[in-house]
Coordinates of C-alpha atoms and ligand atoms in Angstrom, one line a residue:
M1280 CA -38.2 -5.2 83.4
N1281 CA -37.6 -3.4 80.2
K1282 CA -41.1 -3.2 78.6
L1283 CA -39.8 -4.0 75.2
L1284 CA -38.6 -7.4 76.4
M1285 CA -42.0 -8.4 77.8
P1286 CA -43.7 -9.7 74.7
C1287 CA -40.8 -12.0 73.7
F1288 CA -40.6 -13.2 77.3
A1289 CA -44.3 -13.9 77.4
L1290 CA -44.1 -15.8 74.1
F1291 CA -41.2 -17.8 75.3
F1292 CA -43.2 -19.0 78.3
A1293 CA -46.4 -19.6 76.3
A1294 CA -44.2 -22.0 74.3
C1295 CA -43.0 -23.7 77.4
G1296 CA -46.5 -24.9 78.2
N1297 CA -47.3 -27.3 81.0
N1298 CA -44.7 -30.0 80.7
P1299 CA -41.2 -30.1 82.0
S1300 CA -39.6 -30.0 78.6
G1301 CA -39.8 -26.3 78.5
T1302 CA -39.5 -27.1 74.8
S1303 CA -36.8 -26.3 72.4
A1304 CA -38.0 -22.6 72.6
A1305 CA -35.1 -22.2 75.0
N1306 CA -32.9 -22.4 71.9
G1307 CA -35.2 -20.6 69.6
A1308 CA -35.8 -17.0 68.6
A1309 CA -37.4 -16.1 71.9
A1310 CA -34.3 -17.1 73.7
T1311 CA -32.6 -14.1 72.3
D1312 CA -34.6 -12.2 74.9
S1313 CA -32.0 -11.3 77.6
A1314 CA -34.1 -12.7 80.4
A1315 CA -34.9 -15.9 78.7
S1316 CA -31.3 -16.4 77.7
L1317 CA -30.3 -16.4 81.4
L1318 CA -32.3 -19.6 81.8
P1319 CA -30.7 -23.1 81.5
N1320 CA -31.6 -25.3 78.6
P1321 CA -34.4 -27.6 79.8
D1322 CA -33.0 -30.4 77.6
N1323 CA -30.1 -30.6 80.1
F1324 CA -32.6 -31.5 82.9
R1325 CA -34.3 -34.4 81.1
D1326 CA -33.0 -37.5 82.7
T1327 CA -34.0 -40.6 84.7
V1328 CA -32.8 -40.7 88.3
D1329 CA -33.7 -43.6 90.5
G1330 CA -36.1 -44.7 87.8
K1331 CA -38.0 -41.4 87.8
V1332 CA -38.1 -38.8 85.1
T1333 CA -36.5 -35.4 85.9
G1334 CA -37.2 -32.1 84.1
L1335 CA -37.1 -28.3 84.4
Y1336 CA -40.3 -26.3 84.9
F1337 CA -40.7 -22.6 84.3
L1338 CA -42.9 -20.3 86.3
H1339 CA -43.5 -16.7 85.3
N1340 CA -45.5 -13.7 86.2
G1341 CA -44.4 -11.2 83.6
A1342 CA -41.8 -9.4 85.7
M1343 CA -40.1 -12.5 87.2
T1344 CA -39.2 -16.0 86.3
A1345 CA -38.3 -19.1 88.2
A1346 CA -36.9 -22.3 86.9
I1347 CA -37.5 -25.3 89.2
T1348 CA -36.4 -28.9 88.8
N1349 CA -38.2 -31.8 90.4
Y1350 CA -34.8 -33.3 91.3
G1351 CA -34.8 -32.2 94.9
A1352 CA -37.6 -29.7 94.2
R1353 CA -34.9 -27.2 93.6
V1354 CA -35.1 -23.6 92.6
V1355 CA -32.5 -23.5 89.7
S1356 CA -33.0 -19.9 88.6
L1357 CA -34.8 -16.9 90.0
I1358 CA -34.8 -13.9 87.7
V1359 CA -35.9 -10.5 88.9
P1360 CA -35.4 -7.0 87.5
D1361 CA -32.7 -4.9 89.1
K1362 CA -33.0 -1.1 89.7
R1363 CA -32.3 -0.5 86.0
G1364 CA -34.9 -3.1 84.9
N1365 CA -32.2 -5.6 83.9
P1366 CA -33.2 -9.2 84.5
T1367 CA -30.9 -10.6 87.1
D1368 CA -30.6 -14.3 88.1
I1369 CA -30.2 -14.1 91.9
V1370 CA -29.8 -17.7 92.9
L1371 CA -26.8 -20.0 92.5
G1372 CA -27.4 -23.1 90.6
Y1373 CA -26.2 -25.5 87.9
D1374 CA -27.2 -25.7 84.3
S1375 CA -27.7 -29.5 84.1
I1376 CA -29.1 -32.3 86.1
G1377 CA -25.7 -34.0 85.9
K1378 CA -24.0 -31.3 87.9
Y1379 CA -26.7 -31.4 90.6
L1380 CA -26.0 -35.1 90.9
H1381 CA -22.2 -35.0 90.9
R1382 CA -20.9 -31.6 92.2
P1383 CA -19.8 -31.3 95.8
E1384 CA -22.2 -28.5 96.9
T1385 CA -25.3 -30.5 97.2
Y1386 CA -27.9 -28.1 98.5
F1387 CA -28.2 -25.3 95.9
G1388 CA -31.9 -24.3 95.9
A1389 CA -33.1 -27.6 97.4
I1390 CA -36.0 -28.4 99.6
V1391 CA -34.3 -29.7 102.7
G1392 CA -35.9 -32.5 104.8
R1393 CA -36.9 -34.6 106.6
Y1394 CA -35.0 -32.4 109.1
G1395 CA -33.4 -29.2 107.9
N1396 CA -30.1 -28.5 109.6
R1397 CA -28.4 -30.6 112.3
I1398 CA -29.5 -33.2 114.8
A1399 CA -26.8 -33.9 117.4
H1400 CA -25.0 -37.3 117.3
A1401 CA -27.5 -38.3 114.6
K1402 CA -29.9 -39.6 117.2
F1403 CA -33.2 -38.5 118.8
R1404 CA -35.9 -40.0 121.0
L1405 CA -39.6 -39.9 120.4
D1406 CA -42.3 -41.5 122.5
G1407 CA -39.6 -43.4 124.4
K1408 CA -37.9 -44.9 121.3
E1409 CA -34.5 -43.9 120.0
Y1410 CA -34.0 -43.3 116.3
T1411 CA -30.6 -43.4 114.7
L1412 CA -29.9 -41.3 111.6
F1413 CA -27.0 -41.1 109.2
K1414 CA -23.9 -39.1 110.3
N1415 CA -23.1 -37.0 107.3
N1416 CA -21.6 -34.0 109.1
G1417 CA -18.9 -35.0 111.6
P1418 CA -20.7 -36.6 114.5
N1419 CA -24.1 -35.1 113.4
T1420 CA -26.7 -35.5 110.8
L1421 CA -27.3 -32.6 108.5
H1422 CA -30.2 -31.7 106.1
G1423 CA -31.9 -35.0 106.1
G1424 CA -28.9 -37.3 106.0
K1425 CA -27.2 -39.3 103.3
K1426 CA -30.0 -38.7 100.8
G1427 CA -32.3 -36.0 101.9
F1428 CA -35.3 -34.4 100.1
G1429 CA -32.9 -32.4 98.0
Q1430 CA -31.5 -35.6 96.4
V1431 CA -34.7 -37.4 95.5
V1432 CA -37.0 -37.0 92.5
W1433 CA -40.4 -35.4 93.3
E1434 CA -43.6 -35.8 91.4
A1435 CA -44.3 -32.5 89.7
R1436 CA -47.6 -31.0 88.6
K1437 CA -47.8 -27.6 86.9
L1438 CA -51.1 -26.1 88.2
D1439 CA -50.9 -23.0 86.1
T1440 CA -48.3 -20.8 84.4
S1441 CA -47.1 -19.5 87.8
T1442 CA -47.6 -22.5 90.1
L1443 CA -45.8 -25.8 90.5
Q1444 CA -46.8 -28.5 92.9
L1445 CA -44.2 -31.1 94.0
T1446 CA -45.0 -34.2 96.0
Y1447 CA -42.9 -36.8 97.6
L1448 CA -43.5 -39.9 99.8
S1449 CA -40.8 -40.4 102.3
K1450 CA -41.2 -44.0 103.4
D1451 CA -41.3 -45.2 107.0
G1452 CA -37.6 -45.7 108.0
E1453 CA -36.1 -43.6 105.2
E1454 CA -32.9 -42.2 106.5
G1455 CA -33.9 -43.6 109.9
Y1456 CA -37.0 -41.4 110.4
P1457 CA -40.3 -43.0 111.5
G1458 CA -43.6 -42.8 109.5
N1459 CA -44.6 -42.7 105.9
L1460 CA -44.5 -38.9 105.3
N1461 CA -46.4 -37.4 102.5
V1462 CA -44.9 -34.0 101.6
K1463 CA -46.2 -31.4 99.3
V1464 CA -44.3 -28.3 98.3
T1465 CA -46.1 -25.6 96.2
Y1466 CA -44.1 -22.9 94.5
R1467 CA -46.0 -19.9 93.3
L1468 CA -44.6 -16.9 91.6
D1469 CA -47.0 -14.1 92.1
S1470 CA -46.7 -10.5 91.0
N1471 CA -44.0 -9.6 93.5
G1472 CA -42.3 -12.7 94.7
L1473 CA -41.8 -16.5 95.1
R1474 CA -44.1 -18.1 97.6
I1475 CA -43.5 -21.6 99.0
A1476 CA -46.1 -23.6 100.8
Y1477 CA -45.2 -26.7 102.6
D1478 CA -47.7 -29.4 103.6
A1479 CA -47.2 -32.8 105.2
T1480 CA -49.0 -35.7 106.9
T1481 CA -47.6 -38.8 108.5
D1482 CA -48.9 -42.2 109.6
K1483 CA -46.6 -42.4 112.7
A1484 CA -45.3 -39.8 115.0
T1485 CA -42.2 -38.2 113.5
V1486 CA -40.1 -35.0 113.4
L1487 CA -40.1 -32.6 110.6
N1488 CA -38.3 -29.4 109.7
L1489 CA -38.7 -28.3 106.0
T1490 CA -36.9 -25.4 104.4
N1491 CA -35.6 -24.2 101.1
H1492 CA -31.8 -23.8 100.7
A1493 CA -31.6 -21.2 98.0
Y1494 CA -28.2 -19.5 97.9
F1495 CA -28.8 -15.8 97.1
N1496 CA -26.6 -13.2 95.5
L1497 CA -28.8 -10.2 94.9
N1498 CA -26.3 -8.6 92.6
G1499 CA -26.6 -11.7 90.4
Q1500 CA -25.1 -15.2 90.8
G1501 CA -21.4 -15.3 90.2
S1502 CA -21.0 -11.5 90.5
G1503 CA -18.6 -11.5 93.5
T1504 CA -19.0 -11.6 97.3
I1505 CA -22.1 -10.8 99.2
N1506 CA -20.0 -8.9 101.8
N1507 CA -21.5 -5.5 100.8
H1508 CA -25.1 -6.6 100.8
L1509 CA -27.2 -5.0 103.5
L1510 CA -29.1 -7.3 105.8
Q1511 CA -31.7 -6.8 108.5
I1512 CA -33.1 -9.7 110.6
H1513 CA -36.0 -9.2 112.9
A1514 CA -34.5 -11.3 115.7
D1515 CA -33.2 -10.0 119.0
R1516 CA -31.9 -13.5 120.0
Y1517 CA -30.1 -16.4 118.4
T1518 CA -29.1 -19.9 119.3
P1519 CA -25.3 -20.1 119.9
V1520 CA -23.6 -23.4 118.8
D1521 CA -20.8 -25.7 119.8
S1522 CA -17.8 -26.4 117.6
T1523 CA -19.9 -28.9 115.6
L1524 CA -22.6 -26.3 115.0
I1525 CA -25.1 -27.9 117.3
P1526 CA -27.0 -25.3 119.4
T1527 CA -25.8 -25.3 123.0
G1528 CA -29.5 -25.1 124.1
K1529 CA -29.1 -21.5 125.3
I1530 CA -30.9 -18.6 123.6
E1531 CA -28.9 -15.5 123.8
P1532 CA -29.3 -11.8 122.9
V1533 CA -27.7 -10.5 119.7
A1534 CA -27.2 -7.1 121.2
G1535 CA -23.5 -6.1 121.3
T1536 CA -22.5 -9.1 119.1
P1537 CA -21.8 -9.5 115.4
F1538 CA -25.2 -11.2 115.3
D1539 CA -27.0 -7.9 115.7
F1540 CA -28.9 -7.3 112.5
T1541 CA -31.9 -5.7 114.2
K1542 CA -31.0 -2.6 112.2
P1543 CA -29.8 -2.9 108.6
A1544 CA -26.0 -3.8 108.6
V1545 CA -23.5 -4.7 106.0
I1546 CA -23.0 -8.5 106.0
G1547 CA -19.2 -8.2 105.7
R1548 CA -18.7 -5.8 108.5
R1549 CA -18.2 -8.5 111.2
V1550 CA -18.3 -11.8 109.2
N1551 CA -14.6 -12.3 109.9
D1552 CA -14.7 -11.2 113.5
T1553 CA -13.1 -14.4 114.8
A1554 CA -12.5 -12.8 118.2
N1555 CA -16.1 -13.8 118.6
Q1556 CA -16.1 -17.5 119.2
Q1557 CA -19.4 -18.1 117.5
I1558 CA -18.1 -16.5 114.3
K1559 CA -15.1 -18.7 114.7
F1560 CA -17.2 -21.9 115.1
G1561 CA -19.3 -21.0 112.1
K1562 CA -16.4 -19.8 109.9
G1563 CA -18.6 -16.8 109.4
Y1564 CA -22.4 -16.7 109.9
D1565 CA -24.0 -20.1 110.1
H1566 CA -26.5 -19.6 112.9
N1567 CA -30.2 -19.8 113.7
F1568 CA -31.8 -16.5 114.6
V1569 CA -34.9 -16.6 116.9
L1570 CA -37.5 -14.6 115.0
L1571 CA -39.8 -12.1 116.6
T1572 CA -42.5 -14.1 115.0
A1573 CA -45.3 -11.7 115.7
M1574 CA -43.4 -9.3 113.4
A1575 CA -42.7 -11.8 110.6
D1576 CA -46.0 -11.2 109.2
E1577 CA -46.7 -10.0 105.7
A1578 CA -50.1 -8.6 106.6
S1579 CA -48.5 -6.1 109.0
H1580 CA -45.7 -5.5 106.4
V1581 CA -42.9 -6.4 108.7
P1582 CA -40.7 -9.1 107.2
A1583 CA -38.5 -11.7 109.1
A1584 CA -35.5 -10.4 107.1
V1585 CA -34.7 -7.9 104.4
A1586 CA -31.6 -8.1 102.2
T1587 CA -30.4 -5.6 99.6
G1588 CA -27.9 -6.0 96.8
D1589 CA -25.5 -3.1 96.9
L1590 CA -25.0 -3.1 93.1
S1591 CA -28.3 -4.2 91.8
G1592 CA -30.6 -2.4 94.3
I1593 CA -32.6 -5.6 94.5
V1594 CA -34.4 -5.8 97.8
M1595 CA -35.6 -9.2 99.1
K1596 CA -38.0 -9.4 102.0
V1597 CA -38.5 -12.8 103.6
Y1598 CA -41.8 -13.5 105.3
T1599 CA -42.4 -16.7 107.2
D1600 CA -44.5 -18.4 109.9
Q1601 CA -41.4 -20.3 111.1
P1602 CA -39.8 -19.5 114.5
G1603 CA -36.3 -19.4 113.2
I1604 CA -34.0 -18.5 110.2
Q1605 CA -30.6 -19.9 109.5
F1606 CA -28.3 -17.2 108.2
Y1607 CA -25.4 -18.8 106.4
T1608 CA -22.8 -16.8 104.4
G1609 CA -21.5 -19.4 102.0
N1610 CA -18.5 -20.2 104.2
F1611 CA -18.0 -23.5 102.4
L1612 CA -18.2 -22.2 98.9
N1613 CA -14.7 -22.4 97.3
G1614 CA -14.9 -21.7 93.6
T1615 CA -14.8 -25.3 92.5
D1616 CA -18.4 -25.5 91.3
P1617 CA -19.3 -24.3 87.8
L1618 CA -22.5 -22.3 88.0
K1619 CA -25.0 -21.4 85.3
A1620 CA -23.8 -19.0 82.6
G1621 CA -20.1 -20.0 83.0
K1622 CA -19.9 -18.4 86.5
T1623 CA -18.2 -20.0 89.6
D1624 CA -19.3 -20.2 93.2
G1625 CA -16.5 -18.3 94.9
Y1626 CA -16.1 -18.1 98.7
R1627 CA -18.8 -15.9 100.3
T1628 CA -20.5 -15.2 96.9
A1629 CA -23.9 -16.2 98.3
F1630 CA -25.9 -16.2 101.5
C1631 CA -28.8 -18.3 102.7
L1632 CA -31.8 -17.4 104.8
E1633 CA -33.3 -20.8 105.6
T1634 CA -36.7 -20.3 107.4
Q1635 CA -37.0 -23.2 109.8
H1636 CA -37.4 -24.6 113.3
F1637 CA -34.3 -24.5 115.4
P1638 CA -31.5 -27.0 114.7
N1639 CA -31.5 -30.1 117.0
S1640 CA -35.0 -29.4 118.3
P1641 CA -35.8 -33.1 118.7
N1642 CA -33.2 -33.2 121.4
E1643 CA -34.0 -29.8 123.0
P1644 CA -37.3 -30.0 124.8
L1645 CA -37.3 -26.2 125.4
F1646 CA -37.1 -25.4 121.7
P1647 CA -40.4 -25.2 119.8
S1648 CA -41.5 -28.8 119.0
T1649 CA -40.9 -30.3 115.5
E1650 CA -43.0 -33.3 116.2
L1651 CA -45.8 -34.2 113.7
K1652 CA -48.4 -36.8 114.8
P1653 CA -50.7 -38.9 112.7
G1654 CA -54.0 -37.0 112.0
E1655 CA -52.2 -33.6 112.2
K1656 CA -51.7 -31.5 109.1
Y1657 CA -48.4 -29.7 108.8
H1658 CA -48.6 -26.4 106.9
S1659 CA -46.1 -23.7 106.7
E1660 CA -45.4 -20.8 104.3
T1661 CA -42.4 -18.7 103.4
S1662 CA -42.3 -15.9 100.8
Y1663 CA -39.5 -14.1 99.2
V1664 CA -40.8 -10.7 98.0
F1665 CA -38.8 -8.5 95.6
S1666 CA -38.5 -4.9 94.6
A1667 CA -35.6 -2.6 93.5
K1668 CA -34.4 0.8 94.5
Ligands
GLA710 C1 -26.5 -25.0 106.2 C2 -25.6 -25.4 107.3 C3 -24.2 -25.1 106.9 C4 -23.9 -25.7 105.6 C5 -24.9 -25.4 104.6 C6 -24.7 -26.1 103.3 O1 -26.7 -23.7 106.2 O2 -25.9 -24.8 108.6 O3 -23.3 -25.4 107.9 O4 -23.9 -27.1 105.8 O5 -26.2 -25.6 105.0 O6 -23.4 -26.2 102.8

């Protein structure tokens, strides 16, 4: 970031303090700072939804800023410096709680649960009992059902200037899932990235697959398609799907297919290769990659995925302990949603890298298990680490 901007930026956040208001500083002198002026006005996030108060929380570490709302525990803005030091907002989002409540694209930046991605026929069996879920995606359930974790209000606690803790109690039977599930998501913006820790416990056996559904455009939200972004995914296999995007149960090699991102490749090169039936089913990329998990380890400096914005030079490395990653190329974005800063969400103007267990695991005994039992502690971590070149 431009060093001259730093003092203003720091002042802006000092003023924001520990409450969701963010204060009217968003409209004050400090907001003339170009980074701060990219942020939505926190007043637009003050509301009451389902009897609970919503707000917008800012995290900062000097070089980067995140804005997070407790409605759906969503990342609303993520501002990182590009190769010229210009602050760039790299996630798609809305500038008010009203738009999150009423616009058609419901997953921008959300924490997704109780089960991220699809469960076939909206049914699964656990310990001999069948559970029926809500069909919100053709014959299947998607991203938690009618009202998943991205559509509920979480309890928020700012732990320090760079850490926000969000908790939610998903009651026994909510959306058809068994067990009272206590979920905690901790967002921490450290010196080089956004870290997300997921924790959960249950009082009955259940299934769980938590992820974050940020839509990234590393050239800046609303700046055109992501087709020229470079992407590398450390996965030599993926889970092919049927026409309703449920995995067939097979795990197949990416070699020789449009799914081969083992070496950095331009996203747009084969995204429209509809001679490939999987690309046809997904209307582009909308598939789970089987990570070489031993490699997805920050300590050994090998990320699960690396994406680079062709114009901004912003490099995002994704680290996770999860076995899979859903790579989705914004195939359902259609320019009808008004984004922050007067931008729109055109077709293929964002991609998602949702770290996760495989879709439909509760019905696929050979996939890694997503069961959580009473007495067990669910813990998972994913980090998005940034640099520019
Ligand atoms: C996931 C799904 C996609 C789509 C998006 C949200 O990535 O796999 O099919 O539903 O979420 O639009």
